[in-house]
PDB file of C-alpha atoms in Angstrom:
ATOM      1  CA  MET F   1     183.563 -38.068 110.897  1.00 51.00           C
ATOM      2  CA  SER F   2     186.189 -40.761 110.872  1.00 55.00           C
ATOM      3  CA  ILE F   3     186.708 -43.348 108.182  1.00 58.00           C
ATOM      4  CA  ILE F   4     187.881 -46.810 109.079  1.00 57.00           C
ATOM      5  CA  ILE F   5     189.642 -48.694 106.305  1.00 57.00           C
ATOM      6  CA  MET F   6     190.040 -52.398 106.799  1.00 58.00           C
ATOM      7  CA  SER F   7     192.358 -54.162 104.421  1.00 54.00           C
ATOM      8  CA  HIS F   8     194.454 -57.253 104.037  1.00 58.00           C
ATOM      9  CA  PHE F   9     197.547 -55.232 103.246  1.00 54.00           C
ATOM     10  CA  PRO F  10     200.339 -55.384 105.797  1.00 57.00           C
ATOM     11  CA  ASP F  11     200.952 -51.653 105.573  1.00 63.00           C
ATOM     12  CA  ASP F  12     197.839 -49.459 105.520  1.00 65.00           C
ATOM     13  CA  ASN F  13     199.912 -46.340 104.833  1.00 70.00           C
ATOM     14  CA  VAL F  14     200.749 -47.678 101.353  1.00 70.00           C
ATOM     15  CA  LEU F  15     197.053 -48.060 100.557  1.00 69.00           C
ATOM     16  CA  LEU F  16     196.201 -44.586 101.853  1.00 76.00           C
ATOM     17  CA  THR F  17     199.050 -43.077  99.846  1.00 80.00           C
ATOM     18  CA  LYS F  18     197.777 -44.647  96.628  1.00 78.00           C
ATOM     19  CA  VAL F  19     194.241 -43.447  97.268  1.00 78.00           C
ATOM     20  CA  HIS F  20     195.508 -39.946  98.018  1.00 80.00           C
ATOM     21  CA  GLN F  21     197.472 -39.884  94.745  1.00 81.00           C
ATOM     22  CA  GLN F  22     194.397 -40.938  92.770  1.00 79.00           C
ATOM     23  CA  ILE F  23     192.298 -38.226  94.385  1.00 82.00           C
ATOM     24  CA  ARG F  24     194.956 -35.608  93.629  1.00 84.00           C
ATOM     25  CA  GLN F  25     194.906 -36.644  89.960  1.00 80.00           C
ATOM     26  CA  LEU F  26     191.117 -36.688  89.757  1.00 83.00           C
ATOM     27  CA  GLU F  27     190.435 -33.301  91.347  1.00 86.00           C
ATOM     28  CA  PRO F  28     191.678 -31.122  88.432  1.00 87.00           C
ATOM     29  CA  ALA F  29     189.528 -33.111  86.002  1.00 87.00           C
ATOM     30  CA  TRP F  30     186.410 -32.289  88.007  1.00 89.00           C
ATOM     31  CA  VAL F  31     187.380 -28.612  88.292  1.00 91.00           C
ATOM     32  CA  VAL F  32     187.728 -28.398  84.499  1.00 92.00           C
ATOM     33  CA  HIS F  33     184.444 -30.271  84.018  1.00 92.00           C
ATOM     34  CA  LYS F  34     182.615 -27.827  86.273  1.00 94.00           C
ATOM     35  CA  ALA F  35     184.048 -24.868  84.347  1.00 95.00           C
ATOM     36  CA  THR F  36     183.102 -26.314  80.956  1.00 94.00           C
ATOM     37  CA  LEU F  37     179.609 -27.152  82.178  1.00 95.00           C
ATOM     38  CA  LYS F  38     179.185 -23.572  83.366  1.00 95.00           C
ATOM     39  CA  ALA F  39     180.379 -22.277  79.983  1.00 95.00           C
ATOM     40  CA  TYR F  40     178.025 -24.696  78.238  1.00 96.00           C
ATOM     41  CA  THR F  41     174.994 -23.403  80.142  1.00 95.00           C
ATOM     42  CA  LYS F  42     175.961 -19.827  79.273  1.00 95.00           C
ATOM     43  CA  TYR F  43     176.923 -20.370  75.596  1.00 94.00           C
ATOM     44  CA  PRO F  44     175.600 -23.735  74.325  1.00 94.00           C
ATOM     45  CA  SER F  45     176.132 -22.734  70.693  1.00 94.00           C
ATOM     46  CA  LYS F  46     179.917 -22.894  71.164  1.00 93.00           C
ATOM     47  CA  PHE F  47     179.724 -26.630  71.949  1.00 93.00           C
ATOM     48  CA  THR F  48     178.755 -29.542  69.740  1.00 94.00           C
ATOM     49  CA  GLU F  49     177.309 -31.488  72.687  1.00 94.00           C
ATOM     50  CA  ARG F  50     176.943 -31.332  76.463  1.00 93.00           C
ATOM     51  CA  PRO F  51     180.256 -31.924  78.278  1.00 91.00           C
ATOM     52  CA  LYS F  52     180.526 -35.449  79.649  1.00 89.00           C
ATOM     53  CA  LEU F  53     181.757 -36.541  83.056  1.00 87.00           C
ATOM     54  CA  PRO F  54     185.485 -37.196  83.477  1.00 83.00           C
ATOM     55  CA  LYS F  55     186.487 -40.852  83.255  1.00 77.00           C
ATOM     56  CA  TYR F  56     189.515 -42.896  84.106  1.00 70.00           C
ATOM     57  CA  LYS F  57     192.104 -43.404  81.397  1.00 67.00           C
ATOM     58  CA  HIS F  58     192.480 -46.986  80.300  1.00 66.00           C
ATOM     59  CA  ARG F  59     196.134 -47.876  80.403  1.00 65.00           C
ATOM     60  CA  LEU F  60     197.576 -50.620  78.304  1.00 63.00           C
ATOM     61  CA  ASN F  61     200.049 -52.822  80.113  1.00 60.00           C
ATOM     62  CA  LEU F  62     202.542 -54.040  77.574  1.00 58.00           C
ATOM     63  CA  VAL F  63     205.138 -56.602  78.520  1.00 58.00           C
ATOM     64  CA  ILE F  64     208.244 -56.598  76.362  1.00 59.00           C
TER      65      ILE F  64
END
């Protein structure tokens, strides 16, 4: 399966690099979520609530 990305950026490699970096950062969060969900199904009394899905961090852009 091939994916075609159409963009208005002059250099598509820059876009693909940024997407790749985001995926690399997101993968460990999903691995940890899967492990905690498995532990929750085995021992729910150790948790206060069901583990939630990983979300993006909101970053504050401060201009000094």
